[in-house]
Amino acid sequence: MKRKPATLAKQHGTPLFIIDHDILRRNYRLFRSRLPRIQAYYAVKANSQQEIVKTLFDAGASFDVASYSEFMQVYRHLRSFRRKDKDFYIWDKIIFANTIKDIATLRKIRRYRPLVTFDNAEEIDKIKAHCDKAGLVLRLKVPDTGSACELSSKFGAEPADAADLIDKAESLGLTVEGLSFHVGSQCTNFDNYIAALNITAEIFHEARSSGRAMNIIDIGGGFPAPYDPTAPRLTRLAKIINAECDRLFPKEVEIIAEPGRFIVATAAMLVTEIIGKASREGKTVYHINDGVYQSFSGVVFDHWTPNFQAFRAGPAEVCSVVGPTCDSFDKITLAAQLPGNLRIGDYLLTENIGAYSIASATNFNGFGPPKVIHINN
Ligand SMILES: Cc1ncc(COP(=O)(O)O)c(C=O)c1O
């Protein structure tokens, strides 16, 4: 980024959410180069800014969508793409990876013949009744211990139920095109991927040997963002995944992934402003103009611990940083290391805030999301 965040904040005001599209492209390229067999379907939910979708689309990404609205956000790019590429097929660009879809959504997406995930028998009946042209991907429940956000308590079929679910779908005339899983978000326990790939391979080969024409393996998201120097790196994880995929799945099997956080977390920073300062129980408390109901929603929904940097020098001490709402829940951190001499009007910088931040921001108390600017777009 050529222009400094404080300069941009002076120009645009605060809170200011700055998205660097060079970093988005770099993260996407890194993902593809480390995992060359795996197409990346960016999980739009991580940050659904249309400009991000466009940049990644132009870079060659495909997309994981969770709702009709996200589906259309991506689909609008496909219209022009389709004219240029005659071999284009919607499954190459979009997977609807929310295992539960309401009936209205199924009816709306039916005409696009989408690829959709499912994980239970009721969903098969719904798909048959309202979206019978869809291709199906069965999501399996896999170990997610040690991931920052565990997903297996809400999603995924028990592996022992997989064969029956596949049989049910096929008996209704639907086709199960493949299998998927998600090891939990910000997965730093790489054994989860090994276990998940092995569980998936067993079901995949069993299904194929009973005549099912399955050809897609979707390894979900979970790829850890390098929030700090101790976070495990993609390069190490990629070696494990590549070796397991080559060992477990023949070359013709199409392997896809749904990275969200890895692509977008490090591509954004936020400049906030101190709007109040108090000493409470012996500790300095900085009140800033963005909080857990807006850009810092990841503190609540994503088990995220934000970092803060000051633009003014001074000896660091343990401070609290809290948001602007008139509500005691709006505490961002009680343990920031910041100078105690900061003043009202000073800026604070938070890096690596691209994922699961503004995507879940609210208007609580009348404080809306921050202004968003896109650099090098
Ligand atoms: C189905 C699905 N795919 C992909 C993702 C993205 O995961 P991550 O951001 O950990 O890469 C999520 C996140 O919740 C998800 O639910």
Short mmCIF file of C-alpha atoms and ligand atoms in Angstrom, two decimals:
data_model
loop_
_atom_site.label_atom_id
_atom_site.label_comp_id
_atom_site.label_asym_id
_atom_site.label_seq_id
_atom_site.Cartn_x
_atom_site.Cartn_y
_atom_site.Cartn_z
CA MET A 1 0.00 0.00 0.00
CA LYS A 2 1.60 3.24 -1.13
CA ARG A 3 -0.35 5.70 1.00
CA LYS A 4 -0.06 5.46 4.73
CA PRO A 5 -3.19 4.54 6.73
CA ALA A 6 -3.06 7.73 8.83
CA THR A 7 -2.97 9.87 5.67
CA LEU A 8 -5.94 7.98 4.28
CA ALA A 9 -7.81 8.40 7.58
CA LYS A 10 -7.20 12.15 7.49
CA GLN A 11 -8.56 12.26 3.98
CA HIS A 12 -11.59 9.95 4.45
CA GLY A 13 -12.37 10.14 8.17
CA THR A 14 -12.63 7.29 10.65
CA PRO A 15 -13.42 4.51 11.22
CA LEU A 16 -11.79 3.61 7.93
CA PHE A 17 -11.60 0.04 6.63
CA ILE A 18 -8.87 -0.21 3.99
CA ILE A 19 -8.83 -3.19 1.63
CA ASP A 20 -5.63 -3.81 -0.33
CA HIS A 21 -6.42 -5.68 -3.53
CA ASP A 22 -2.77 -6.46 -4.23
CA ILE A 23 -2.74 -8.55 -1.06
CA LEU A 24 -5.99 -10.27 -2.09
CA ARG A 25 -4.42 -11.25 -5.41
CA ARG A 26 -1.20 -12.31 -3.73
CA ASN A 27 -3.04 -14.52 -1.21
CA TYR A 28 -5.07 -16.12 -3.99
CA ARG A 29 -1.93 -16.76 -6.07
CA LEU A 30 -0.14 -18.20 -3.05
CA PHE A 31 -3.03 -20.56 -2.37
CA ARG A 32 -3.09 -21.76 -5.98
CA SER A 33 0.67 -22.16 -6.23
CA ARG A 34 0.98 -24.15 -3.01
CA LEU A 35 -2.05 -26.32 -3.82
CA PRO A 36 -1.84 -26.61 -7.62
CA ARG A 37 -4.33 -29.46 -7.90
CA ILE A 38 -6.99 -27.58 -5.95
CA GLN A 39 -9.28 -24.90 -7.34
CA ALA A 40 -10.08 -22.18 -4.78
CA TYR A 41 -13.76 -21.32 -4.29
CA TYR A 42 -13.48 -18.14 -2.19
CA ALA A 43 -15.99 -18.26 0.69
CA VAL A 44 -17.87 -15.02 0.08
CA LYS A 45 -19.18 -14.97 3.66
CA ALA A 46 -15.71 -14.08 4.96
CA ASN A 47 -16.01 -10.65 3.36
CA SER A 48 -18.71 -10.09 0.79
CA GLN A 49 -17.63 -6.70 -0.59
CA GLN A 50 -18.48 -6.75 -4.29
CA GLU A 51 -15.07 -5.30 -5.16
CA ILE A 52 -13.42 -8.32 -3.49
CA VAL A 53 -15.57 -10.72 -5.49
CA LYS A 54 -14.61 -8.87 -8.67
CA THR A 55 -10.88 -8.85 -7.98
CA LEU A 56 -10.86 -12.55 -7.15
CA PHE A 57 -13.07 -13.37 -10.12
CA ASP A 58 -10.63 -11.57 -12.42
CA ALA A 59 -7.75 -13.45 -10.77
CA GLY A 60 -9.43 -16.75 -11.70
CA ALA A 61 -11.12 -17.72 -8.45
CA SER A 62 -14.35 -19.64 -8.08
CA PHE A 63 -16.78 -19.02 -5.20
CA ASP A 64 -18.52 -20.67 -2.28
CA VAL A 65 -21.85 -18.96 -1.58
CA ALA A 66 -24.18 -19.40 1.38
CA SER A 67 -27.32 -17.53 0.28
CA TYR A 68 -29.24 -16.42 -2.80
CA SER A 69 -27.86 -12.92 -2.36
CA GLU A 70 -24.24 -14.16 -2.41
CA PHE A 71 -25.12 -16.44 -5.33
CA MET A 72 -26.28 -13.45 -7.39
CA GLN A 73 -23.24 -11.40 -6.34
CA VAL A 74 -21.09 -13.96 -8.12
CA TYR A 75 -23.52 -14.84 -10.88
CA ARG A 76 -23.56 -11.30 -12.24
CA HIS A 77 -19.88 -11.78 -13.21
CA LEU A 78 -20.68 -15.03 -14.93
CA ARG A 79 -22.96 -13.49 -17.51
CA SER A 80 -20.14 -11.79 -19.41
CA PHE A 81 -17.71 -14.62 -18.71
CA ARG A 82 -20.12 -17.12 -20.23
CA ARG A 83 -20.15 -15.22 -23.53
CA LYS A 84 -16.35 -15.46 -23.79
CA ASP A 85 -15.89 -19.06 -22.65
CA LYS A 86 -18.15 -21.51 -24.45
CA ASP A 87 -17.05 -24.44 -22.30
CA PHE A 88 -18.02 -22.56 -19.16
CA TYR A 89 -20.01 -24.56 -16.66
CA ILE A 90 -21.55 -22.99 -13.56
CA TRP A 91 -20.14 -25.67 -11.21
CA ASP A 92 -16.66 -24.53 -12.20
CA LYS A 93 -17.39 -21.14 -10.67
CA ILE A 94 -19.97 -21.52 -7.88
CA ILE A 95 -20.75 -24.03 -5.16
CA PHE A 96 -23.74 -23.35 -2.91
CA ALA A 97 -22.08 -24.69 0.24
CA ASN A 98 -24.77 -24.03 2.84
CA THR A 99 -26.13 -27.49 3.65
CA ILE A 100 -29.51 -26.03 4.66
CA LYS A 101 -31.37 -23.93 2.08
CA ASP A 102 -34.89 -22.63 2.47
CA ILE A 103 -37.49 -23.60 -0.11
CA ALA A 104 -37.69 -20.13 -1.66
CA THR A 105 -33.93 -20.17 -2.28
CA LEU A 106 -34.03 -23.63 -3.82
CA ARG A 107 -36.79 -22.52 -6.18
CA LYS A 108 -34.86 -19.41 -7.22
CA ILE A 109 -31.59 -21.20 -7.95
CA ARG A 110 -33.18 -24.19 -9.73
CA ARG A 111 -32.92 -22.59 -13.17
CA TYR A 112 -29.13 -22.29 -12.83
CA ARG A 113 -28.63 -26.06 -12.26
CA PRO A 114 -26.34 -25.32 -9.30
CA LEU A 115 -23.97 -27.51 -7.36
CA VAL A 116 -25.24 -27.64 -3.76
CA THR A 117 -24.17 -29.33 -0.54
CA PHE A 118 -26.46 -31.28 1.81
CA ASP A 119 -25.98 -33.33 4.95
CA ASN A 120 -29.34 -34.87 5.87
CA ALA A 121 -32.33 -36.76 4.48
CA GLU A 122 -34.87 -33.92 4.85
CA GLU A 123 -32.68 -31.71 2.70
CA ILE A 124 -32.64 -34.35 -0.04
CA ASP A 125 -36.46 -34.31 -0.12
CA LYS A 126 -36.45 -30.51 -0.29
CA ILE A 127 -33.90 -30.48 -3.11
CA LYS A 128 -35.86 -33.12 -5.02
CA ALA A 129 -39.09 -31.13 -4.67
CA HIS A 130 -37.73 -27.64 -5.38
CA CYS A 131 -34.33 -27.84 -7.10
CA ASP A 132 -34.21 -31.21 -8.81
CA LYS A 133 -31.76 -29.97 -11.42
CA ALA A 134 -29.01 -29.48 -8.84
CA GLY A 135 -25.87 -31.59 -8.54
CA LEU A 136 -25.32 -32.72 -4.96
CA VAL A 137 -22.27 -32.82 -2.72
CA LEU A 138 -22.59 -34.65 0.58
CA ARG A 139 -20.93 -32.83 3.48
CA LEU A 140 -19.39 -35.11 6.07
CA LYS A 141 -18.83 -34.46 9.73
CA VAL A 142 -15.08 -34.53 10.45
CA PRO A 143 -12.86 -33.81 13.46
CA ASP A 144 -12.46 -30.06 14.10
CA THR A 145 -10.65 -30.03 17.44
CA GLY A 146 -8.15 -27.22 17.72
CA SER A 147 -9.76 -24.98 15.12
CA ALA A 148 -10.68 -21.46 16.28
CA CYS A 149 -14.29 -21.93 15.10
CA GLU A 150 -15.63 -25.46 15.28
CA LEU A 151 -18.33 -26.27 12.72
CA SER A 152 -19.01 -29.98 13.14
CA SER A 153 -21.61 -29.51 15.89
CA LYS A 154 -23.87 -27.79 13.36
CA PHE A 155 -22.98 -29.32 9.99
CA GLY A 156 -22.02 -32.61 8.41
CA ALA A 157 -23.47 -36.09 8.10
CA GLU A 158 -22.05 -38.83 10.28
CA PRO A 159 -19.72 -40.85 8.02
CA ALA A 160 -21.65 -43.99 9.03
CA ASP A 161 -24.81 -42.48 7.47
CA ALA A 162 -23.14 -41.44 4.22
CA ALA A 163 -23.96 -44.55 2.15
CA ASP A 164 -27.67 -44.41 3.08
CA LEU A 165 -27.88 -40.70 2.24
CA ILE A 166 -26.21 -41.25 -1.12
CA ASP A 167 -28.56 -44.18 -1.85
CA LYS A 168 -31.58 -42.09 -0.92
CA ALA A 169 -30.58 -39.20 -3.18
CA GLU A 170 -29.83 -41.49 -6.11
CA SER A 171 -33.05 -43.46 -5.61
CA LEU A 172 -34.93 -40.17 -6.08
CA GLY A 173 -33.13 -39.55 -9.36
CA LEU A 174 -30.67 -36.99 -7.98
CA THR A 175 -26.91 -37.36 -8.50
CA VAL A 176 -24.37 -37.11 -5.71
CA GLU A 177 -21.38 -35.66 -7.52
CA GLY A 178 -18.98 -35.65 -4.61
CA LEU A 179 -18.16 -35.25 -0.95
CA SER A 180 -17.16 -32.27 1.17
CA PHE A 181 -16.02 -31.39 4.68
CA HIS A 182 -14.87 -28.43 6.74
CA VAL A 183 -12.28 -28.94 9.47
CA GLY A 184 -13.25 -25.74 11.32
CA SER A 185 -12.07 -22.22 10.69
CA GLN A 186 -8.48 -21.08 11.43
CA CYS A 187 -7.45 -24.72 11.70
CA THR A 188 -4.00 -24.96 13.25
CA ASN A 189 -4.31 -28.68 13.99
CA PHE A 190 -3.32 -30.15 10.64
CA ASP A 191 -4.22 -33.67 11.79
CA ASN A 192 -7.83 -32.56 11.20
CA TYR A 193 -7.16 -32.40 7.45
CA ILE A 194 -5.44 -35.79 7.44
CA ALA A 195 -8.34 -37.40 9.34
CA ALA A 196 -10.95 -35.69 7.15
CA LEU A 197 -9.26 -36.68 3.88
CA ASN A 198 -8.99 -40.29 5.00
CA ILE A 199 -12.63 -40.48 6.16
CA THR A 200 -13.72 -38.90 2.87
CA ALA A 201 -11.56 -41.20 0.74
CA GLU A 202 -13.03 -44.30 2.34
CA ILE A 203 -16.61 -43.20 1.59
CA PHE A 204 -15.63 -41.98 -1.88
CA HIS A 205 -14.06 -45.29 -2.91
CA GLU A 206 -16.89 -47.31 -1.42
CA ALA A 207 -19.42 -45.23 -3.37
CA ARG A 208 -17.43 -45.60 -6.58
CA SER A 209 -17.12 -49.33 -6.17
CA SER A 210 -20.88 -49.57 -5.83
CA GLY A 211 -21.23 -47.83 -9.18
CA ARG A 212 -21.64 -44.17 -8.17
CA ALA A 213 -20.01 -41.76 -10.60
CA MET A 214 -18.66 -39.40 -7.97
CA ASN A 215 -15.84 -37.09 -9.07
CA ILE A 216 -15.63 -34.05 -6.73
CA ILE A 217 -13.85 -33.76 -3.39
CA ASP A 218 -14.38 -30.44 -1.62
CA ILE A 219 -11.95 -29.94 1.26
CA GLY A 220 -13.72 -26.83 2.59
CA GLY A 221 -12.02 -23.91 4.34
CA GLY A 222 -10.04 -23.65 7.56
CA PHE A 223 -6.69 -22.63 6.02
CA PRO A 224 -5.09 -20.52 8.76
CA ALA A 225 -4.37 -16.84 8.19
CA PRO A 226 -0.91 -15.74 9.38
CA TYR A 227 -2.28 -13.41 12.06
CA ASP A 228 1.04 -13.51 13.89
CA PRO A 229 4.48 -15.08 13.38
CA THR A 230 3.53 -18.16 15.42
CA ALA A 231 0.57 -19.10 13.19
CA PRO A 232 1.35 -22.23 11.15
CA ARG A 233 2.03 -21.46 7.51
CA LEU A 234 0.09 -22.58 4.43
CA THR A 235 3.27 -24.01 2.89
CA ARG A 236 3.50 -26.70 5.60
CA LEU A 237 -0.21 -27.51 5.43
CA ALA A 238 -0.12 -27.64 1.63
CA LYS A 239 2.61 -30.30 1.65
CA ILE A 240 0.41 -32.49 3.86
CA ILE A 241 -2.73 -31.94 1.79
CA ASN A 242 -0.97 -32.46 -1.55
CA ALA A 243 0.61 -35.72 -0.40
CA GLU A 244 -2.67 -37.04 1.05
CA CYS A 245 -4.71 -36.03 -2.02
CA ASP A 246 -2.28 -37.71 -4.40
CA ARG A 247 -2.20 -40.85 -2.26
CA LEU A 248 -5.97 -41.07 -1.76
CA PHE A 249 -7.58 -39.79 -4.96
CA PRO A 250 -6.86 -40.68 -8.61
CA LYS A 251 -5.72 -37.82 -10.83
CA GLU A 252 -9.04 -37.38 -12.61
CA VAL A 253 -10.83 -36.55 -9.34
CA GLU A 254 -11.56 -32.86 -9.14
CA ILE A 255 -10.46 -31.39 -5.82
CA ILE A 256 -11.75 -28.01 -4.72
CA ALA A 257 -11.50 -25.92 -1.53
CA GLU A 258 -13.45 -23.06 0.02
CA PRO A 259 -10.86 -20.73 1.59
CA GLY A 260 -12.29 -17.57 3.15
CA ARG A 261 -10.12 -16.26 5.93
CA PHE A 262 -6.80 -17.16 4.28
CA ILE A 263 -7.61 -15.06 1.21
CA VAL A 264 -9.00 -11.97 2.89
CA ALA A 265 -7.85 -11.67 6.54
CA THR A 266 -4.49 -10.05 5.85
CA ALA A 267 -5.83 -7.88 3.02
CA ALA A 268 -7.50 -5.27 5.24
CA MET A 269 -6.64 -2.87 8.01
CA LEU A 270 -8.79 -0.53 10.07
CA VAL A 271 -8.05 2.95 11.36
CA THR A 272 -10.15 3.96 14.36
CA GLU A 273 -10.11 7.06 16.48
CA ILE A 274 -10.05 7.53 20.24
CA ILE A 275 -13.27 9.31 21.22
CA GLY A 276 -13.01 8.97 24.98
CA LYS A 277 -10.43 8.13 27.62
CA ALA A 278 -11.03 7.12 31.23
CA SER A 279 -9.25 5.46 34.09
CA ARG A 280 -11.37 2.59 35.41
CA GLU A 281 -10.20 0.31 38.23
CA GLY A 282 -6.68 1.61 37.79
CA LYS A 283 -6.50 0.88 34.08
CA THR A 284 -6.61 3.21 31.10
CA VAL A 285 -9.70 2.60 28.99
CA TYR A 286 -9.73 3.93 25.43
CA HIS A 287 -13.19 4.39 23.92
CA ILE A 288 -12.95 4.25 20.13
CA ASN A 289 -15.41 4.88 17.29
CA ASP A 290 -15.79 1.25 16.18
CA GLY A 291 -16.63 -1.80 18.25
CA VAL A 292 -17.82 -5.39 18.52
CA TYR A 293 -21.15 -4.52 16.89
CA GLN A 294 -19.32 -3.23 13.81
CA SER A 295 -15.84 -4.02 12.44
CA PHE A 296 -14.77 -5.92 15.55
CA SER A 297 -17.69 -8.37 15.35
CA GLY A 298 -15.06 -11.10 14.94
CA VAL A 299 -14.34 -10.76 18.66
CA VAL A 300 -17.82 -12.17 19.27
CA PHE A 301 -18.48 -14.42 16.26
CA ASP A 302 -14.98 -15.48 15.32
CA HIS A 303 -13.07 -15.87 18.62
CA TRP A 304 -10.71 -13.25 17.27
CA THR A 305 -8.25 -11.18 19.32
CA PRO A 306 -7.51 -7.93 17.49
CA ASN A 307 -4.18 -6.16 17.60
CA PHE A 308 -3.90 -2.40 18.13
CA GLN A 309 -1.04 -0.10 17.23
CA ALA A 310 -0.77 3.56 18.15
CA PHE A 311 0.64 6.31 15.96
CA ARG A 312 2.02 8.18 19.01
CA ALA A 313 5.05 6.80 20.87
CA GLY A 314 5.09 6.13 24.60
CA PRO A 315 5.79 3.34 27.07
CA ALA A 316 3.32 0.49 26.56
CA GLU A 317 0.98 -0.55 29.34
CA VAL A 318 -2.01 -2.86 29.56
CA CYS A 319 -5.09 -0.89 28.48
CA SER A 320 -8.68 -1.68 27.60
CA VAL A 321 -10.12 -0.74 24.23
CA VAL A 322 -13.91 -0.52 24.03
CA GLY A 323 -16.45 0.37 21.37
CA PRO A 324 -18.81 3.34 21.04
CA THR A 325 -22.19 1.80 21.94
CA CYS A 326 -23.98 2.60 25.18
CA ASP A 327 -23.77 -1.02 26.24
CA SER A 328 -21.33 -2.88 28.47
CA PHE A 329 -20.84 -5.82 26.10
CA ASP A 330 -19.00 -3.61 23.62
CA LYS A 331 -15.49 -4.35 24.92
CA ILE A 332 -12.95 -5.15 22.22
CA THR A 333 -10.05 -6.11 24.47
CA LEU A 334 -9.14 -5.72 28.13
CA ALA A 335 -5.46 -6.39 27.43
CA ALA A 336 -4.13 -4.18 24.64
CA GLN A 337 -0.49 -3.13 24.92
CA LEU A 338 -0.70 0.59 24.16
CA PRO A 339 0.93 3.78 25.40
CA GLY A 340 -1.02 5.33 28.25
CA ASN A 341 -0.42 8.84 26.90
CA LEU A 342 -2.78 8.64 23.90
CA ARG A 343 -5.21 11.50 23.44
CA ILE A 344 -8.74 12.01 22.21
CA GLY A 345 -8.54 12.25 18.43
CA ASP A 346 -5.51 9.93 18.14
CA TYR A 347 -5.77 7.11 15.65
CA LEU A 348 -5.35 3.38 16.33
CA LEU A 349 -4.45 0.87 13.65
CA THR A 350 -5.70 -2.74 13.52
CA GLU A 351 -4.17 -5.04 10.91
CA ASN A 352 -5.38 -8.37 9.51
CA ILE A 353 -9.06 -7.48 9.97
CA GLY A 354 -10.30 -8.56 6.54
CA ALA A 355 -12.19 -11.73 7.50
CA TYR A 356 -15.43 -12.07 9.47
CA SER A 357 -15.37 -8.39 10.47
CA ILE A 358 -17.47 -5.97 8.42
CA ALA A 359 -19.30 -9.00 7.00
CA SER A 360 -21.17 -9.29 10.31
CA ALA A 361 -21.29 -5.61 11.32
CA THR A 362 -24.61 -4.21 12.59
CA ASN A 363 -26.23 -0.82 13.08
CA PHE A 364 -26.71 -1.28 16.82
CA ASN A 365 -27.18 2.03 18.66
CA GLY A 366 -27.11 3.77 15.30
CA PHE A 367 -23.40 3.15 14.76
CA GLY A 368 -23.14 1.65 11.29
CA PRO A 369 -20.23 -0.15 9.62
CA PRO A 370 -17.08 1.87 8.83
CA LYS A 371 -16.33 3.60 5.58
CA VAL A 372 -14.64 1.08 3.28
CA ILE A 373 -12.01 2.06 0.73
CA HIS A 374 -10.32 -0.15 -1.86
CA ILE A 375 -6.69 0.35 -2.72
CA ASN A 376 -5.22 -0.61 -6.09
CA ASN A 377 -8.55 -1.74 -7.36
C1 LIG B 1 -19.14 -24.13 4.22
C2 LIG B 1 -18.02 -23.21 4.50
N1 LIG B 1 -17.02 -23.12 3.60
C3 LIG B 1 -15.98 -22.29 3.79
C4 LIG B 1 -15.90 -21.49 4.90
C5 LIG B 1 -14.72 -20.57 5.03
O1 LIG B 1 -13.88 -21.03 6.01
P1 LIG B 1 -12.51 -20.32 6.32
O2 LIG B 1 -12.77 -18.88 6.43
O3 LIG B 1 -12.05 -20.95 7.58
O4 LIG B 1 -11.57 -20.64 5.20
C6 LIG B 1 -16.88 -21.57 5.89
C7 LIG B 1 -16.79 -20.77 7.11
O5 LIG B 1 -17.56 -20.83 8.01
C8 LIG B 1 -17.98 -22.45 5.68
O6 LIG B 1 -18.98 -22.54 6.56
#
